[in-house]
Amino acid sequence: MRPAKKETVNGRAFPSTGGVAGKPAGRQAERPGSRDVLEFLIIGGCFVALAPLLRAHRVTDFMIFCIFTLSFDLLYGYMGRLSFGHLLFLGAGAYGAGLFLRHVTSNPLLAILLGMSVACLLAMIVGLVTVRATGACFALINLAFNQTGWFLVMSPLRKVTGGQDGFGVEAARLGWIDFGDAAFRFWFVLVILLLMFFLLKRLMRSPYGILVRSIKEDETRVRFLGYNTYLYKWITFVISASVAGLSGALTALNYGYVNPNTMDVHKNVGAVFACLIGGAGHLYGALVGGVVYMIISNFLPVYIRRWEMFLGAALLVVVFRFRRGIWGSLEPCLSRAAAGGRLRTPPDKGALVK
Amino acid sequence: MIYTLMYGLTIGAILYFISVGLSLTFGTMRVTNFAHTITYTIGVYLLIALVQQAKVSYLWAAVLSVLAVVPLGYLIERFIIRRLYGESLDYTFIATFAVSLIGVDVVKWMWGVQPKALGDPIRKYVDLVGFPFPVYRLLIVIIAILLFLALQILMKRTMVGKIILAALEDRERVRCLGIKLDKYFSFAFILGSALAALGGVLYAPLTSVHPYMGTTILLLCFAVVIVGGMGNLKGTFLAAFALGMVIAVTARYWPPGAETMVFVVMAIVLMLRPIDV
């Protein structure tokens, strides 16, 4: 569960230890382009290849869930804060975008931005309280906020939000931007997913990202180094919530309706499972886990009626036997292959964080 | 007003039955136990099966279903909880949540998803300051108070209780005295599971029974345990009744907000005094 890019991180912080495979440290900074483009092609290619196999509209779903998983991974995988109420921000994004489309203007792009900012604002306020907590307390206090949000949507704001039934959303057509068209939605979400992936990867490679990971390892020590960990945790929380809000806004546009199911507390287990099975603390892991979870939850119920039992059993196996997840297990092999076998595996690789 | 009071006390009593186990498990083993819902839900469903299908009398059905849950509690403790000692809370959270996921699905498999109902088994009313009040609810409150006293005696007067109480304070020091704590932890866990089942069995006639009932009430019980202080048995008792009253009062003046108010209280308590785990 250690961060994958540790050697690069160390390489940058202490150039004397050398970079990847003997190349000078800070290689990434010199040539940012080529490797990112390759990654983009691979990730985008995977989703495009999935589209004819599983129907495009379903893959759009997968990608929206992957955006959500990325945001959850930022919080859980990188900062080590398990939240049981992250769907609140997805719901905030969905309702923000949906209500904006319904009552103000039917410009879809503005609606997405607004959905994001609603989630961001909400996280700024909620984060002030929740970020102080750790461990079980953090998970539970988020859960409490999620429940409160769900309740607000269901009861006092029923006239606005439509209560249990939710409401329909229609986006206007702006030239070639047409959210009524499934193919456009697919490509649009794909571009957004790649963009988010790129931004978050950049962010996690930056000194800020290193600090966030250090907070996961030992917060007290980071604080003693003179950093204001509260501020950094708050910023991470807000960023994560905004990305979740983005995926919520996309959900609203994709389905054409918003209902309280988007923020059902029980669905949060999906994000946890996706993060763990993919490998928490890797952005690729979040993508792999998101797709795996969506495949399981979309196709297993068709063949097995008791699929939740299977999901629970799979979670147990992951927790007890397979904590590194799919990407966490693949990654050492891949990076060794990429370095032509010259890369020495760091001794702490795969050590379990307790 | 007296209705609100009694309603609050009943809810508080039920919350107390379920929270005690959570509080014990957390205090002794540092495990946040989501799987607690399972014994509760399965206890309730066994009761319904016994009463409605096997035509056993309510009292015997209640006793039998509470007893039947004990081995289940043992299995969960032996194979899941015991392996999570000393793990980070994230993993215990996820693992026990997975267990509850499996359990809910088993219940759905065996008994279906349709809500069931069980009538008031006593159907008598007692005169309380001029208002007729169901005896059954009164009985629940009395049992809760008796249980509290019994637990106090168990904890303060017997060796088992004293060791558990000491482990709540400082596990390492108790271990250093050469006491094998695992046995006592299992006992505390199984006791908690059985009490959860008891709470479920007592609550079943007053509510509609469905597979997700455990999850809903467990969230409230986490709030109780947090407000009362994790591992603090007296605090849990007081918090359960206090939050029961919060639910009852909110339900009287603003029905939809009843359960959410509990979370508001919990959030305030967590803000004022965060748990350091």
CSV table of C-alpha atoms in Angstrom, one decimal, chain A residues 1 76 80-82 84 129 132-137 139-141 143-145 147-148 151 155-156 265-266 269 272 276 305-313 315-316 319-321 323 353-354, chain B residues 26 32 34 79-80 83-84 86-91 93-95 97-99 101-102 104-106 108-109 212 215 219 222 226 230 254 256-257 260 263-264 266-267 270-271 274-277:
chain,number,residue,atom,x,y,z
A,1,MET,CA,0.0,0.0,0.0
A,76,TYR,CA,-8.7,7.2,1.2
A,80,GLY,CA,-5.6,7.5,4.5
A,81,ARG,CA,-9.0,8.9,5.5
A,82,LEU,CA,-11.8,6.4,5.0
A,84,PHE,CA,-18.4,6.6,4.6
A,129,VAL,CA,-15.5,20.1,11.0
A,132,ARG,CA,-10.1,17.3,12.4
A,133,ALA,CA,-11.2,13.7,12.9
A,134,THR,CA,-9.3,10.6,12.1
A,135,GLY,CA,-10.1,6.9,11.6
A,136,ALA,CA,-13.5,5.7,12.7
A,137,CYS,CA,-14.5,9.2,13.8
A,139,ALA,CA,-15.8,7.9,8.7
A,140,LEU,CA,-18.7,8.2,11.1
A,141,ILE,CA,-18.9,12.0,11.0
A,143,LEU,CA,-21.7,9.3,7.4
A,144,ALA,CA,-23.7,11.6,9.7
A,145,PHE,CA,-23.4,14.5,7.2
A,147,GLN,CA,-27.5,11.2,6.3
A,148,THR,CA,-28.3,14.8,7.0
A,151,PHE,CA,-32.7,13.8,4.9
A,155,SER,CA,-38.0,16.1,3.5
A,156,PRO,CA,-37.6,19.8,4.1
A,265,VAL,CA,-25.2,5.8,2.0
A,266,HIS,CA,-25.3,2.1,1.2
A,269,VAL,CA,-19.3,0.5,-0.1
A,272,VAL,CA,-14.5,1.5,-0.9
A,276,LEU,CA,-9.3,-1.7,-2.4
A,305,ARG,CA,-29.3,-13.5,-7.5
A,306,ARG,CA,-27.3,-13.2,-4.3
A,307,TRP,CA,-24.5,-11.0,-5.7
A,308,GLU,CA,-24.2,-8.8,-2.5
A,309,MET,CA,-23.1,-11.9,-0.7
A,310,PHE,CA,-20.4,-12.4,-3.3
A,311,LEU,CA,-19.4,-8.7,-2.9
A,312,GLY,CA,-19.1,-9.1,0.8
A,313,ALA,CA,-17.1,-12.3,0.5
A,315,LEU,CA,-14.3,-7.6,0.3
A,316,LEU,CA,-13.3,-10.0,3.1
A,319,VAL,CA,-9.1,-7.2,3.4
A,320,PHE,CA,-7.5,-10.4,4.7
A,321,ARG,CA,-5.4,-11.7,1.8
A,323,ARG,CA,-4.6,-5.7,0.4
A,353,VAL,CA,0.7,-0.3,6.5
A,354,LYS,CA,-0.8,-1.0,9.9
B,26,PHE,CA,-15.0,-1.1,20.9
B,32,THR,CA,-15.8,-0.8,15.3
B,34,PHE,CA,-20.6,-3.1,11.8
B,79,PHE,CA,-13.2,-15.9,12.3
B,80,ILE,CA,-13.5,-12.2,11.6
B,83,ARG,CA,-8.1,-11.5,13.1
B,84,LEU,CA,-8.6,-7.8,13.2
B,86,GLY,CA,-4.6,-4.2,16.3
B,87,GLU,CA,-5.4,-3.6,12.6
B,88,SER,CA,-6.1,0.0,11.5
B,89,LEU,CA,-9.7,0.9,11.9
B,90,ASP,CA,-10.2,1.2,8.2
B,91,TYR,CA,-9.8,-2.5,7.7
B,93,PHE,CA,-14.6,-1.1,9.3
B,94,ILE,CA,-14.5,-2.6,5.9
B,95,ALA,CA,-14.3,-6.2,7.0
B,97,PHE,CA,-19.2,-4.0,6.9
B,98,ALA,CA,-18.6,-6.9,4.5
B,99,VAL,CA,-19.9,-9.3,7.0
B,101,LEU,CA,-23.5,-7.2,3.7
B,102,ILE,CA,-23.3,-11.0,3.6
B,104,VAL,CA,-28.3,-9.0,5.1
B,105,ASP,CA,-28.1,-10.9,1.9
B,106,VAL,CA,-28.6,-14.2,3.7
B,108,LYS,CA,-33.1,-11.6,2.1
B,109,TRP,CA,-32.4,-15.1,0.7
B,212,TYR,CA,-32.2,-3.5,6.3
B,215,THR,CA,-28.3,-1.0,9.3
B,219,LEU,CA,-26.2,4.0,12.7
B,222,PHE,CA,-23.0,4.3,16.7
B,226,ILE,CA,-20.0,8.1,20.5
B,230,MET,CA,-16.7,4.4,23.6
B,254,TRP,CA,-41.2,17.5,13.4
B,256,PRO,CA,-39.3,13.6,9.4
B,257,GLY,CA,-36.3,14.9,11.3
B,260,THR,CA,-31.4,13.0,11.7
B,263,PHE,CA,-26.7,12.6,13.9
B,264,VAL,CA,-26.7,16.3,14.5
B,266,MET,CA,-23.5,13.1,17.3
B,267,ALA,CA,-21.7,15.6,15.0
B,270,LEU,CA,-17.6,14.8,17.9
B,271,MET,CA,-16.8,18.4,17.3
B,274,PRO,CA,-13.2,14.0,19.0
B,275,ILE,CA,-12.4,10.4,19.5
B,276,ASP,CA,-8.7,9.9,19.3
B,277,VAL,CA,-8.3,6.6,17.5
